[in-house]
Short mmCIF file of C-alpha atoms in Angstrom, two decimals:
data_model
loop_
_atom_site.label_atom_id
_atom_site.label_comp_id
_atom_site.label_asym_id
_atom_site.label_seq_id
_atom_site.Cartn_x
_atom_site.Cartn_y
_atom_site.Cartn_z
CA MET Y 1069 36.52 96.30 112.11
CA ASN Y 1070 33.65 95.67 109.58
CA ARG Y 1071 30.81 96.54 111.98
CA ARG Y 1072 31.31 100.04 112.27
CA GLN Y 1073 28.05 101.26 113.79
CA TYR Y 1074 26.72 99.89 117.35
CA LEU Y 1075 23.12 98.39 116.78
CA ALA Y 1076 23.21 99.44 113.20
CA ARG Y 1077 21.73 98.09 110.18
CA THR Y 1078 22.05 98.86 106.35
CA GLY Y 1079 19.16 99.39 104.11
CA ALA Y 1080 18.35 98.11 100.78
CA ALA Y 1081 20.10 101.13 99.00
CA GLY Y 1082 22.94 101.25 101.07
CA ALA Y 1083 21.92 104.13 103.50
CA SER Y 1084 22.92 103.50 107.13
CA THR Y 1085 20.00 103.75 109.62
CA GLY Y 1086 19.71 103.28 113.29
CA LEU Y 1087 18.16 100.11 114.88
CA LEU Y 1088 15.40 102.19 115.94
CA ALA Y 1089 14.99 104.32 112.69
CA GLY Y 1090 11.38 104.66 111.69
CA LEU Y 1091 10.21 103.10 114.98
CA ALA Y 1092 8.99 106.67 116.43
CA GLY Y 1093 5.72 105.78 115.52
CA CYS Y 1094 6.02 102.10 116.63
CA LEU Y 1095 6.92 103.11 120.18
CA ASP Y 1096 3.93 105.36 120.24
CA ASP Y 1097 1.90 102.12 119.23
CA LEU Y 1098 3.70 99.95 121.61
CA GLY Y 1099 3.10 102.32 124.36
CA GLY Y 1100 -0.74 103.28 123.82
CA SER Y 1101 -2.55 100.59 122.09
CA SER Y 1102 -5.20 100.44 124.84
CA GLU Y 1103 -8.05 101.61 123.00
CA THR Y 1104 -7.63 99.03 120.35
CA ASN Y 1105 -7.44 96.26 122.84
CA ASP Y 1106 -10.30 97.72 124.84
CA ALA Y 1107 -12.53 97.34 121.90
CA ASP Y 1108 -11.26 93.74 120.99
CA THR Y 1109 -10.88 92.33 124.23
CA GLY Y 1110 -14.05 91.97 126.70
CA ASP Y 1111 -12.25 90.98 129.71
CA ALA Y 1112 -10.61 93.82 131.90
CA GLY Y 1113 -7.61 91.63 133.38
CA SER Y 1114 -6.72 90.75 129.92
CA ARG Y 1115 -6.88 94.40 128.48
CA THR Y 1116 -4.56 95.36 131.43
CA GLY Y 1117 -2.28 92.39 130.54
CA GLU Y 1118 -2.26 93.29 127.00
CA ARG Y 1119 -1.37 97.09 127.69
CA ALA Y 1120 1.41 96.26 130.07
CA LEU Y 1121 2.70 93.75 127.41
CA ASP Y 1122 2.81 96.74 124.85
CA ARG Y 1123 3.88 99.17 127.15
CA ALA Y 1124 7.06 96.74 128.23
CA ALA Y 1125 7.91 96.46 124.69
CA GLY Y 1126 8.01 100.06 124.20
CA ARG Y 1127 9.96 101.00 127.04
CA LEU Y 1128 12.61 98.21 126.07
CA ASN Y 1129 12.73 99.91 122.79
CA GLU Y 1130 13.44 103.41 124.37
CA ALA Y 1131 15.88 101.65 126.54
CA ALA Y 1132 17.75 100.59 123.34
CA GLN Y 1133 17.61 103.90 121.84
CA PRO Y 1134 20.92 105.44 123.49
CA LEU Y 1135 22.86 102.19 122.14
CA ASP Y 1136 21.56 102.98 118.87
CA GLU Y 1137 22.78 106.51 119.19
CA LEU Y 1138 26.24 105.81 120.12
CA GLY Y 1139 27.25 105.48 116.50
CA ASP Y 1140 31.11 104.73 115.87
CA LEU Y 1141 32.77 102.54 118.70
CA GLU Y 1142 35.92 102.34 116.64
CA ASP Y 1143 37.47 105.06 119.36
CA PRO Y 1144 35.66 104.17 122.63
CA GLU Y 1145 37.43 106.59 124.58
CA THR Y 1146 35.61 109.41 122.83
CA VAL Y 1147 31.98 107.94 123.00
CA GLU Y 1148 29.89 109.59 125.91
CA PHE Y 1149 27.27 107.07 127.06
CA ASP Y 1150 24.93 107.44 130.42
CA PRO Y 1151 23.43 104.07 131.20
CA GLU Y 1152 21.03 105.55 134.09
CA GLU Y 1153 18.28 106.24 131.36
CA PRO Y 1154 18.17 102.96 129.65
CA ARG Y 1155 18.45 101.12 133.08
CA THR Y 1156 15.20 103.22 134.17
CA GLY Y 1157 13.61 101.95 130.82
CA ILE Y 1158 14.41 98.40 131.70
CA ALA Y 1159 13.40 98.54 135.20
CA ASP Y 1160 10.08 99.96 134.02
CA ALA Y 1161 9.44 97.15 131.46
CA ARG Y 1162 10.35 94.52 133.96
CA ASP Y 1163 7.56 95.89 136.33
CA HIS Y 1164 5.18 95.84 132.87
CA LEU Y 1165 6.04 92.68 132.45
CA GLU Y 1166 5.04 91.51 135.95
CA THR Y 1167 1.88 92.88 135.51
CA ALA Y 1168 1.31 91.09 132.33
CA GLU Y 1169 2.13 87.86 133.73
CA SER Y 1170 -0.11 88.35 136.62
CA GLU Y 1171 -3.01 89.30 134.13
CA LEU Y 1172 -2.34 86.98 131.33
CA GLY Y 1173 -2.85 83.56 130.66
CA ASP Y 1174 -0.39 80.81 130.05
CA ASP Y 1175 -1.00 81.04 126.33
CA ARG Y 1176 1.01 84.48 126.67
CA ARG Y 1177 3.97 82.80 128.60
CA ALA Y 1178 6.02 82.69 125.57
CA ASP Y 1179 5.60 86.50 124.85
CA ILE Y 1180 6.30 87.61 128.17
CA ASP Y 1181 9.43 85.32 128.25
CA THR Y 1182 10.75 86.59 124.81
CA LEU Y 1183 10.55 90.43 126.25
CA ARG Y 1184 12.21 89.41 129.52
CA ALA Y 1185 14.93 88.00 127.44
CA TYR Y 1186 15.15 91.20 125.38
CA ALA Y 1187 15.52 92.83 128.69
CA ASP Y 1188 18.16 90.93 129.87
CA ALA Y 1189 20.12 91.29 126.62
CA LEU Y 1190 19.71 94.78 126.93
CA GLU Y 1191 20.70 95.07 130.35
CA GLY Y 1192 24.02 93.15 129.65
CA LEU Y 1193 24.68 95.42 126.67
CA VAL Y 1194 24.36 98.59 128.42
CA ALA Y 1195 26.56 97.16 131.45
CA VAL Y 1196 29.31 96.48 128.85
CA THR Y 1197 28.89 99.66 127.14
CA ALA Y 1198 29.17 101.63 130.39
CA THR Y 1199 32.62 99.91 131.03
CA VAL Y 1200 34.31 100.22 127.57
CA THR Y 1201 33.17 103.97 127.21
CA ASP Y 1202 34.58 104.77 130.56
CA GLU Y 1203 36.89 107.90 130.15
CA GLY Y 1204 38.95 106.67 133.43
CA ILE Y 1205 40.58 103.77 130.93
CA SER Y 1206 42.15 105.88 129.13
CA ALA Y 1207 43.88 107.68 132.41
CA ASP Y 1208 44.94 104.48 133.74
CA ILE Y 1209 46.56 103.31 130.30
CA GLU Y 1210 48.45 106.57 130.26
CA GLU Y 1211 49.50 105.78 134.14
CA VAL Y 1212 50.52 102.13 133.35
CA THR Y 1213 52.49 103.24 130.46
CA ALA Y 1214 54.54 106.02 132.10
CA ALA Y 1215 55.36 103.61 135.06
CA ILE Y 1216 56.70 101.20 132.62
CA GLU Y 1217 58.53 104.02 130.52
CA ASN Y 1218 59.99 105.84 133.35
CA GLU Y 1219 60.29 102.97 135.75
CA GLY Y 1220 58.35 104.82 138.19
CA ASP Y 1221 55.78 103.53 140.39
CA ILE Y 1222 55.51 99.98 139.25
CA GLU Y 1223 53.58 98.85 142.40
CA GLY Y 1224 50.78 101.52 142.14
CA ALA Y 1225 50.55 100.57 138.37
CA SER Y 1226 50.11 97.15 138.80
CA GLU Y 1227 47.25 97.74 141.22
CA THR Y 1228 45.60 100.11 138.81
CA VAL Y 1229 45.56 97.64 135.76
CA GLY Y 1230 45.03 94.54 137.97
CA GLU Y 1231 41.52 96.44 139.39
CA ARG Y 1232 40.80 97.47 135.72
CA HIS Y 1233 41.46 94.01 134.27
CA THR Y 1234 39.10 92.45 136.58
CA GLU Y 1235 36.34 94.77 135.80
CA ILE Y 1236 36.82 94.38 132.06
CA ALA Y 1237 37.02 90.88 132.36
CA ASP Y 1238 33.59 90.87 134.21
CA ALA Y 1239 32.17 92.98 131.27
CA HIS Y 1240 33.45 90.33 128.76
CA GLU Y 1241 31.59 87.46 130.90
CA ARG Y 1242 28.48 89.82 130.98
CA TRP Y 1243 29.01 90.06 127.27
CA ASP Y 1244 28.96 86.32 126.83
CA GLU Y 1245 25.78 86.21 128.69
CA ALA Y 1246 23.87 88.78 126.73
CA ASN Y 1247 25.21 87.41 123.45
CA ALA Y 1248 24.01 84.17 124.36
CA THR Y 1249 20.42 85.28 125.37
CA ILE Y 1250 20.48 87.14 122.05
CA GLN Y 1251 21.44 83.94 119.87
CA ASN Y 1252 18.42 82.13 121.83
CA LEU Y 1253 15.90 84.80 121.36
CA ASP Y 1254 12.93 83.79 118.98
CA GLY Y 1255 13.53 86.46 116.53
CA ASP Y 1256 10.01 86.24 114.63
CA ARG Y 1257 8.26 86.51 118.23
CA LEU Y 1258 10.33 89.58 118.98
CA ASN Y 1259 10.02 91.29 115.90
CA ASP Y 1260 6.02 90.76 116.30
CA LEU Y 1261 6.30 92.19 119.79
CA ALA Y 1262 8.49 95.21 119.66
CA GLY Y 1263 9.35 95.52 115.78
CA ILE Y 1264 13.06 94.74 116.33
CA ASP Y 1265 15.14 92.68 113.86
CA ILE Y 1266 17.32 89.91 115.83
CA ALA Y 1267 19.87 90.71 113.18
CA ASP Y 1268 20.58 94.28 114.36
CA LEU Y 1269 20.92 92.74 118.05
CA GLU Y 1270 23.27 90.35 116.85
CA THR Y 1271 25.41 92.83 114.77
CA GLY Y 1272 25.42 95.35 117.39
CA ALA Y 1273 26.47 92.61 120.24
CA ALA Y 1274 29.34 91.35 117.79
CA THR Y 1275 30.81 94.99 117.61
CA LEU Y 1276 30.56 95.55 121.39
CA GLY Y 1277 32.19 92.07 121.56
CA ASP Y 1278 35.21 93.28 119.77
CA VAL Y 1279 35.98 96.29 121.95
CA VAL Y 1280 35.51 94.27 125.08
CA THR Y 1281 37.97 91.67 123.62
CA SER Y 1282 40.60 94.14 122.54
CA LEU Y 1283 40.23 96.07 125.89
CA GLU Y 1284 40.52 92.75 128.05
CA THR Y 1285 43.65 91.71 125.78
CA LEU Y 1286 45.15 95.10 126.63
CA ALA Y 1287 44.36 94.86 130.13
CA ALA Y 1288 45.59 91.20 130.84
CA ALA Y 1289 48.87 91.95 128.87
CA TYR Y 1290 49.56 94.80 130.95
CA ASP Y 1291 48.51 93.05 134.17
CA ALA Y 1292 50.69 90.14 133.35
CA THR Y 1293 53.69 92.32 132.49
CA LEU Y 1294 53.41 94.42 135.81
CA ASP Y 1295 52.81 91.20 138.06
CA PRO Y 1296 54.96 91.45 141.05
CA ASP Y 1297 55.92 87.69 141.17
CA GLU Y 1298 56.29 86.84 137.63
CA GLY Y 1299 56.33 90.07 135.60
CA TYR Y 1300 58.11 93.04 136.10
CA GLY Y 1301 58.67 92.07 139.86
CA ALA Y 1302 60.70 89.06 138.79
CA LEU Y 1303 62.84 91.23 136.33
CA GLU Y 1304 63.61 93.51 139.48
CA GLN Y 1305 64.35 90.39 141.86
CA GLY Y 1306 66.67 89.29 138.88
CA ARG Y 1307 68.39 92.41 138.97
CA ASP Y 1308 68.69 92.38 142.96
CA ASP Y 1309 69.82 88.86 142.71
CA PHE Y 1310 72.69 89.54 140.20
CA GLU Y 1311 74.22 92.57 141.75
CA ASN Y 1312 74.55 90.45 144.81
CA GLY Y 1313 76.32 87.73 143.36
CA ALA Y 1314 73.35 85.06 143.36
CA TYR Y 1315 73.64 84.28 139.67
CA GLU Y 1316 71.53 81.36 139.70
CA ASP Y 1317 68.67 82.73 141.46
CA ALA Y 1318 69.04 85.77 139.16
CA GLN Y 1319 68.66 83.62 136.16
CA ALA Y 1320 65.94 81.80 137.10
CA ALA Y 1321 64.07 85.08 138.21
CA PHE Y 1322 65.25 86.42 134.67
CA GLU Y 1323 63.83 83.36 132.97
CA THR Y 1324 60.09 83.85 134.37
CA ALA Y 1325 60.13 87.30 133.43
CA ASP Y 1326 61.10 86.56 129.89
CA SER Y 1327 58.45 83.94 129.61
CA THR Y 1328 55.88 86.30 131.20
CA PHE Y 1329 56.65 89.19 128.97
CA SER Y 1330 56.98 87.06 125.91
CA THR Y 1331 53.54 85.55 126.47
CA ALA Y 1332 52.34 89.38 126.91
CA HIS Y 1333 53.83 90.42 123.74
CA GLN Y 1334 52.26 87.70 121.78
CA GLN Y 1335 48.84 88.36 122.83
CA LEU Y 1336 49.19 92.07 122.22
CA GLU Y 1337 50.74 91.28 118.53
CA ASP Y 1338 47.78 88.72 118.11
CA GLY Y 1339 45.10 91.00 119.14
CA THR Y 1340 46.37 94.27 117.26
CA ALA Y 1341 44.61 93.25 114.13
CA ASN Y 1342 41.22 93.22 115.44
CA ALA Y 1343 41.49 96.16 117.94
CA PRO Y 1344 39.30 99.49 117.23
CA ASP Y 1345 41.34 102.27 115.66
CA GLY Y 1346 40.94 104.10 118.68
CA LEU Y 1347 42.90 101.61 120.56
CA THR Y 1348 45.84 100.77 118.14
CA GLY Y 1349 47.84 103.39 119.70
CA HIS Y 1350 47.67 101.89 122.87
CA PHE Y 1351 48.39 98.39 121.47
CA ASP Y 1352 51.44 99.43 119.34
CA THR Y 1353 52.80 100.97 122.76
CA ALA Y 1354 52.09 97.97 124.85
CA GLU Y 1355 53.64 95.87 122.34
CA CYS Y 1356 56.66 97.74 121.67
CA GLN Y 1357 57.22 97.87 125.56
CA THR Y 1358 56.58 94.32 126.26
CA ARG Y 1359 59.01 93.51 123.15
CA HIS Y 1360 61.93 95.37 124.96
CA LEU Y 1361 61.26 94.19 128.36
CA ARG Y 1362 61.45 90.64 126.95
CA ASP Y 1363 64.71 91.17 124.92
CA ALA Y 1364 65.89 92.54 128.23
CA ALA Y 1365 64.90 89.84 130.58
CA SER Y 1366 66.27 87.40 127.90
CA ALA Y 1367 69.83 89.08 127.50
CA PHE Y 1368 69.88 89.27 131.59
CA ALA Y 1369 69.14 85.65 131.99
CA GLU Y 1370 72.13 85.15 129.71
CA ALA Y 1371 74.17 87.36 131.60
CA ALA Y 1372 73.27 85.48 134.75
CA GLY Y 1373 74.08 82.22 133.07
CA ALA Y 1374 77.48 83.29 131.93
CA ALA Y 1375 78.37 84.73 135.22
CA THR Y 1376 77.12 81.42 137.01
CA GLU Y 1377 79.81 79.56 134.66
CA GLY Y 1378 82.56 82.08 135.33
CA ASP Y 1379 82.50 83.72 131.77
CA ALA Y 1380 82.94 87.42 132.88
CA VAL Y 1381 83.25 89.06 129.23
CA THR Y 1382 79.95 87.32 127.93
CA ALA Y 1383 77.95 88.23 131.28
CA LYS Y 1384 79.10 91.92 130.83
CA ARG Y 1385 78.20 92.07 127.21
CA ARG Y 1386 74.71 90.58 127.53
CA LYS Y 1387 73.98 92.59 130.99
CA ASP Y 1388 74.96 95.81 128.71
CA ASP Y 1389 72.38 94.40 126.08
CA GLY Y 1390 69.89 94.16 128.56
CA GLU Y 1391 70.34 97.62 129.87
CA THR Y 1392 70.26 98.70 126.43
CA ALA Y 1393 66.89 97.06 125.88
CA LEU Y 1394 65.58 98.45 129.32
CA ASP Y 1395 66.50 102.06 127.97
CA ASP Y 1396 64.72 101.29 124.86
CA VAL Y 1397 61.44 100.42 126.50
CA GLY Y 1398 61.23 104.31 127.46
CA ASN Y 1399 61.15 105.26 123.78
CA CYS Y 1400 57.88 103.47 122.97
CA THR Y 1401 55.73 106.52 123.45
CA SER Y 1402 58.01 109.02 121.70
#
């Protein structure tokens, strides 16, 4: 990945600085510009509205600061992020914007709308960051890989990855919404109001998008692999049918599993190139497991087909090949 730091920008001299670098004084100005406004504006309501608008911008920048301080998201499992502080800042900013809207005229509507959109974008980025940096993801991945490796609690692992896949997919949708909001922001107006360069938000959002996309790819592949009907469940059903002499049913089940594992394997292969460094190990393990599961299902399907035709020799040979491939699944984390 080229975008190594979340919400980061590079200065003209090449030195990496945070989104809010040099903005500390600006934050003070945004939160405490009432004296200037009092002097320049005669209407009390207008003064209150201007102060509220400034304070909203200041609180939003403060809410963005924990995102800026995340640093490198190449290894999201190691990043600590508490979303409560930025969420509180965003809520405070929305309250200030309500005040500004009630006190200012229609000529300031665009300013208020811009800051509300900024708040929407930050809120989405905070939510997605909280999801991708959840330390529980690593434990869930370990549970799933161990279950596949040892032919353990496949049903429990399937439930775990299904829930996690749904959560990450929801986060990806939230990212899409936040990114669309950023793309539609009036960059010049945002810079005037909050001192924020829209390019920094765009770069930060893109980095976060890479991470959530990779996690969704990994979760989706595992979710399909462990599917009780078309993934691992189909493989087990095929083995049961084969042992019971229902070779045609076994072949159909194995072919279903083969198709599912092949698709999951391809998704993982395609996703590995863009995966953050901290996730490549998980991608390698999942790619290895789905490859051997695919090979096993394919061999079993051919064995069942041969058995249907009465070719006991080929059936035995391909069944042994399938068992060998299944054994190889257990070596993917060694």
